[in-house]
Short mmCIF file of C-alpha atoms and ligand atoms in Angstrom, two decimals:
data_model
loop_
_atom_site.label_atom_id
_atom_site.label_comp_id
_atom_site.label_asym_id
_atom_site.label_seq_id
_atom_site.Cartn_x
_atom_site.Cartn_y
_atom_site.Cartn_z
CA MET A 6 109.41 103.05 82.49
CA LEU A 7 106.49 100.63 82.10
CA ARG A 8 108.28 99.26 79.03
CA SER A 9 111.32 98.43 81.16
CA LEU A 10 109.04 96.60 83.57
CA VAL A 11 107.55 94.59 80.69
CA ASN A 12 111.05 93.65 79.54
CA ARG A 13 111.88 92.36 83.01
CA ILE A 14 108.85 90.07 83.22
CA ARG A 15 110.19 86.66 82.40
CA GLY A 16 108.87 83.11 82.55
CA ASN A 17 107.93 80.00 80.70
CA GLY A 18 105.15 77.39 80.54
CA LYS A 19 102.23 78.59 82.64
CA LYS A 20 104.19 81.74 83.41
CA ASP A 21 104.15 82.63 79.70
CA GLU A 22 100.41 82.95 80.03
CA TRP A 23 100.92 85.25 83.00
CA ARG A 24 103.42 87.25 81.06
CA THR A 25 100.93 87.96 78.29
CA LYS A 26 98.26 88.87 80.80
CA GLU A 27 100.65 91.11 82.70
CA LYS A 28 101.53 92.96 79.53
CA GLU A 29 97.85 93.41 78.72
CA VAL A 30 97.13 94.84 82.15
CA LEU A 31 100.26 97.01 82.09
CA ALA A 32 99.08 98.50 78.81
CA ARG A 33 95.94 99.68 80.62
CA LEU A 34 97.89 101.26 83.47
CA ASP A 35 98.29 105.04 83.44
CA GLU A 36 101.81 105.79 84.65
CA SER A 37 100.80 109.28 85.74
CA LYS A 38 98.04 108.04 88.05
CA LEU A 39 99.81 105.39 90.05
CA PRO A 40 99.21 105.42 93.81
CA VAL A 41 101.97 106.89 95.95
CA HIS A 42 101.30 104.53 98.85
CA VAL A 43 100.09 100.92 98.66
CA ALA A 44 99.13 99.04 101.84
CA ILE A 45 98.64 95.28 101.97
CA ILE A 46 97.27 92.83 104.54
CA MET A 47 99.11 89.60 103.72
CA ASP A 48 96.34 87.18 104.66
CA GLY A 49 95.53 83.54 103.93
CA ASN A 50 98.89 81.86 104.50
CA GLY A 51 97.43 79.38 107.00
CA ARG A 52 94.52 78.39 104.73
CA TRP A 53 96.87 78.03 101.77
CA ALA A 54 98.99 75.54 103.73
CA THR A 55 96.04 73.66 105.26
CA LYS A 56 94.47 73.19 101.80
CA ARG A 57 97.67 71.42 100.77
CA GLY A 58 98.01 69.33 103.94
CA LEU A 59 101.10 71.35 104.91
CA PRO A 60 102.01 72.93 108.25
CA ARG A 61 100.97 76.59 108.55
CA GLY A 62 104.61 77.67 108.58
CA MET A 63 104.90 76.53 104.96
CA GLY A 64 102.11 78.95 104.12
CA HIS A 65 104.03 81.80 105.71
CA ARG A 66 107.17 80.75 103.83
CA ALA A 67 105.22 80.76 100.55
CA GLY A 68 103.84 84.17 101.57
CA VAL A 69 107.38 85.57 101.66
CA GLU A 70 107.65 84.79 97.93
CA SER A 71 104.55 86.91 97.27
CA LEU A 72 106.05 89.70 99.35
CA ARG A 73 109.26 89.56 97.28
CA GLU A 74 107.27 89.87 94.07
CA MET A 75 105.22 92.81 95.37
CA VAL A 76 108.34 94.65 96.54
CA THR A 77 110.00 94.23 93.14
CA THR A 78 106.86 95.26 91.27
CA CYS A 79 106.26 98.38 93.40
CA SER A 80 109.91 99.32 93.13
CA GLN A 81 109.89 98.93 89.33
CA LEU A 82 106.67 100.94 89.06
CA LYS A 83 108.32 103.69 91.15
CA ILE A 84 105.62 103.50 93.78
CA LYS A 85 106.98 105.41 96.77
CA TYR A 86 105.59 103.48 99.77
CA LEU A 87 104.62 99.84 100.28
CA THR A 88 103.29 99.03 103.74
CA VAL A 89 102.71 95.38 104.64
CA TYR A 90 101.14 93.83 107.73
CA ALA A 91 103.69 91.20 108.74
CA PHE A 92 102.97 90.68 112.46
CA SER A 93 100.24 92.27 114.56
CA THR A 94 100.15 92.96 118.29
CA GLU A 95 97.49 90.21 118.41
CA ASN A 96 99.63 87.62 116.59
CA TRP A 97 101.49 86.83 119.84
CA LYS A 98 98.36 84.82 120.75
CA ARG A 99 99.28 82.23 118.10
CA PRO A 100 101.07 79.01 119.14
CA GLN A 101 104.67 79.67 120.17
CA GLU A 102 105.93 77.49 117.30
CA GLU A 103 104.14 79.62 114.68
CA VAL A 104 105.39 82.86 116.27
CA SER A 105 108.96 81.48 116.14
CA ILE A 106 108.56 80.51 112.48
CA LEU A 107 107.36 84.01 111.62
CA MET A 108 110.29 85.58 113.49
CA ASP A 109 112.76 83.20 111.79
CA LEU A 110 111.26 84.02 108.39
CA LEU A 111 111.69 87.71 109.08
CA VAL A 112 115.39 87.22 109.90
CA GLU A 113 115.84 85.01 106.82
CA TYR A 114 114.05 87.49 104.55
CA LEU A 115 116.08 90.44 105.79
CA GLU A 116 119.39 88.56 105.57
CA GLN A 117 118.76 87.07 102.13
CA GLU A 118 117.21 90.13 100.52
CA LEU A 119 119.15 92.96 102.08
CA GLU A 120 121.84 93.29 99.44
CA GLU A 121 119.40 93.17 96.53
CA LEU A 122 116.95 95.56 98.21
CA HIS A 123 119.83 97.93 98.88
CA GLN A 124 120.91 97.73 95.22
CA GLU A 125 117.32 98.55 94.22
CA LYS A 126 117.50 101.61 96.52
CA VAL A 127 114.71 100.28 98.73
CA ARG A 128 114.54 101.85 102.19
CA ILE A 129 113.48 99.36 104.86
CA ASN A 130 111.42 100.79 107.67
CA ALA A 131 109.46 99.26 110.54
CA LEU A 132 106.12 100.37 111.96
CA GLY A 133 105.18 99.03 115.39
CA LYS A 134 106.60 98.40 118.83
CA ILE A 135 109.67 96.72 117.44
CA GLU A 136 111.66 97.00 120.68
CA GLN A 137 109.45 94.15 122.00
CA LEU A 138 110.59 91.78 119.24
CA PRO A 139 113.02 88.96 120.11
CA THR A 140 116.71 89.86 119.80
CA ALA A 141 117.51 88.16 116.45
CA PRO A 142 114.70 89.76 114.39
CA LEU A 143 115.24 93.09 116.13
CA GLU A 144 118.96 93.07 115.31
CA ALA A 145 118.32 91.98 111.69
CA LEU A 146 115.76 94.75 111.34
CA LYS A 147 118.07 97.41 112.78
CA ARG A 148 120.87 96.29 110.44
CA ALA A 149 118.53 96.47 107.45
CA MET A 150 117.18 99.89 108.45
CA ASP A 151 120.68 101.27 109.10
CA LYS A 152 122.06 99.99 105.82
CA THR A 153 119.18 101.29 103.68
CA CYS A 154 118.37 104.53 105.54
CA GLN A 155 119.86 106.78 102.83
CA ASN A 156 118.10 105.03 99.93
CA ASP A 157 115.67 107.12 97.93
CA GLY A 158 113.67 104.39 96.20
CA LEU A 159 110.66 102.47 97.48
CA VAL A 160 110.04 102.77 101.22
CA LEU A 161 109.14 99.29 102.45
CA ASN A 162 107.22 99.64 105.72
CA LEU A 163 107.16 96.33 107.58
CA CYS A 164 104.40 96.45 110.20
CA LEU A 165 105.80 94.36 113.04
CA ASN A 166 104.22 94.04 116.45
CA TYR A 167 101.88 96.61 114.96
CA GLY A 168 98.38 97.48 116.16
CA GLY A 169 96.37 100.51 115.04
CA ARG A 170 94.86 101.06 118.49
CA HIS A 171 98.28 100.82 120.14
CA GLU A 172 99.64 103.32 117.64
CA ILE A 173 96.87 105.84 118.35
CA THR A 174 97.11 105.26 122.13
CA ASP A 175 100.87 105.87 122.04
CA ALA A 176 100.33 109.04 120.02
CA ILE A 177 97.77 110.30 122.57
CA LYS A 178 100.19 109.57 125.44
CA GLU A 179 103.01 111.44 123.74
CA ILE A 180 100.80 114.42 122.94
CA ALA A 181 99.48 114.44 126.54
CA ARG A 182 103.06 114.34 127.83
CA LYS A 183 103.96 117.35 125.70
CA VAL A 184 100.87 119.27 126.86
CA ALA A 185 101.61 118.44 130.53
CA GLY A 186 105.22 119.58 130.05
CA GLY A 187 104.17 122.86 128.43
CA GLU A 188 105.76 121.89 125.10
CA LEU A 189 102.41 121.95 123.29
CA SER A 190 99.17 123.77 124.02
CA TRP A 191 95.96 121.71 123.94
CA GLU A 192 94.41 124.23 121.52
CA ALA A 193 97.16 123.47 119.01
CA ILE A 194 96.15 119.79 118.75
CA ASP A 195 94.70 119.17 115.31
CA GLU A 196 94.73 116.30 112.79
CA ARG A 197 98.20 117.24 111.60
CA VAL A 198 99.59 117.07 115.15
CA VAL A 199 98.00 113.64 115.68
CA ALA A 200 99.31 112.35 112.32
CA ASN A 201 102.80 113.57 113.21
CA HIS A 202 102.78 111.40 116.34
CA LEU A 203 101.93 108.19 114.51
CA TYR A 204 104.53 105.67 113.26
CA THR A 205 103.79 106.98 109.76
CA ALA A 206 104.70 110.60 110.59
CA GLY A 207 105.79 112.40 107.43
CA MET A 208 104.31 109.80 105.07
CA PRO A 209 101.17 110.23 102.99
CA ASP A 210 98.19 108.02 103.88
CA PRO A 211 97.80 104.84 101.79
CA ASP A 212 95.94 105.41 98.51
CA ILE A 213 94.94 101.78 98.18
CA LEU A 214 94.57 98.90 100.65
CA VAL A 215 94.85 95.43 99.15
CA ARG A 216 93.29 92.67 101.27
CA PRO A 217 93.49 89.15 99.87
CA ALA A 218 91.97 85.89 101.22
CA GLY A 219 88.37 87.07 101.09
CA GLU A 220 88.33 88.76 104.49
CA LEU A 221 86.23 91.90 104.95
CA ARG A 222 87.82 93.24 108.11
CA ILE A 223 90.24 96.05 108.93
CA SER A 224 92.00 93.93 111.59
CA ASN A 225 93.40 96.83 113.62
CA TYR A 226 95.46 97.99 110.62
CA LEU A 227 96.38 101.65 110.04
CA LEU A 228 93.11 102.77 111.65
CA TRP A 229 93.83 106.48 111.35
CA GLN A 230 95.63 106.37 108.01
CA LEU A 231 92.96 104.40 106.07
CA ALA A 232 90.25 107.08 106.53
CA TYR A 233 89.98 107.77 102.77
CA THR A 234 91.91 104.84 101.34
CA GLU A 235 90.40 102.86 98.44
CA PHE A 236 89.88 99.20 99.39
CA TRP A 237 90.63 96.41 96.92
CA LEU A 238 89.57 92.98 98.12
CA SER A 239 90.40 89.64 96.55
CA PRO A 240 89.56 86.00 97.32
CA VAL A 241 93.10 84.94 96.31
CA LEU A 242 95.14 83.64 99.25
CA TRP A 243 98.33 85.61 99.87
CA PRO A 244 100.81 82.87 98.81
CA ASP A 245 99.00 82.74 95.43
CA PHE A 246 98.97 86.52 95.09
CA ARG A 247 101.10 87.50 92.10
CA ARG A 248 102.15 90.56 90.14
CA ILE A 249 99.07 90.22 87.90
CA HIS A 250 96.78 90.62 90.92
CA LEU A 251 98.55 93.78 92.04
CA LEU A 252 98.47 95.17 88.49
CA ASN A 253 94.73 94.46 88.34
CA ALA A 254 94.29 96.23 91.66
CA LEU A 255 96.15 99.27 90.32
CA VAL A 256 94.07 99.38 87.14
CA ASP A 257 90.85 99.23 89.22
CA TYR A 258 92.21 101.89 91.55
CA GLN A 259 92.74 104.21 88.59
CA LYS A 260 89.05 103.93 87.73
CA ARG A 261 87.94 105.09 91.16
CA HIS A 262 86.75 108.63 91.65
CA ARG A 263 88.28 109.73 94.94
CA ARG A 264 86.16 112.39 96.59
CA PHE A 265 87.61 112.58 100.12
CA GLY A 266 84.14 113.38 101.37
CA GLY A 267 83.58 116.10 98.74
CA LEU A 268 81.83 115.82 95.38
C1 FPP B 22 98.12 86.15 107.96
O1 FPP B 22 97.79 84.88 107.43
C2 FPP B 22 99.54 86.37 107.85
C3 FPP B 22 100.38 86.60 108.88
C4 FPP B 22 99.93 86.70 110.29
C5 FPP B 22 101.82 86.78 108.68
C6 FPP B 22 102.26 87.36 107.38
C7 FPP B 22 103.66 87.02 107.20
C8 FPP B 22 104.28 86.72 106.04
C9 FPP B 22 103.68 86.82 104.71
C10 FPP B 22 105.68 86.23 106.02
C11 FPP B 22 106.63 86.82 106.99
C12 FPP B 22 106.90 88.25 106.80
C13 FPP B 22 108.09 88.79 106.53
C14 FPP B 22 108.24 90.26 106.50
C15 FPP B 22 109.26 87.98 106.25
P1 FPP B 22 97.10 83.82 108.38
O2 FPP B 22 98.15 82.97 108.99
O3 FPP B 22 96.22 84.53 109.38
O4 FPP B 22 96.24 83.02 107.37
P2 FPP B 22 94.84 82.33 107.64
O5 FPP B 22 93.84 83.45 107.86
O6 FPP B 22 94.57 81.58 106.39
O7 FPP B 22 95.00 81.44 108.85
#
């Protein structure tokens, strides 16, 4: 399977150099120890644009290219879940123009990629209070989720209007409602019950969190789910983040000794 991935890595000029490096890193990757769930905070789009004297929206647009490459790579590696932070509950505080650009990019991404993602058997899923999104992105998202809901390949979780504290608060409310209604006894509440009331119900927790752009924060992302996740941080800005960086992250991940609090 890794050989088929190598065969699909194409390029020329500078990319030839990448291709060689990618093959080298792939050779060090153990197919049997790949993570099941990869989470990414796509950070640094604004800085990438500012460094080039471009409007921030151009950074987000360039960031979509990185997302495309990560989706293809995870799908080819047969990773089961890829969860990306695309728009947080706090991102509404950004200037209206930037929020609109992000929403437009989401619609564009879903419309342009849907057929290919469907062919690749990718299942598109959303985590967050998506009903509060504007009509066009919400409709595009629903179409994409409906069309791909039977696919059994990579599950692409797009975190949209997502906040970890909101997610946990909503779970608590729902559990409290069930207890008040006699549907659930308070003694039965355990970690499994809480996990089953999160947006990620039924999914395993992320094995690795990739955070580019040199930030050392959790930024209200998957607060419950990241309890024992391995962090992989990189100074590379998201629009410059390429397959080679993800492959390096996976090789490093495979060297970690995961103890989950044990020995
Ligand atoms: C953080 O970078 C990034 C975001 C808030 C948005 C991420 C969105 C995309 C990559 C593209 C749109 C997504 C989809 C699914 C089409 P930042 O703007 O905070 O960067 P900065 O820290 O350098 O300012």
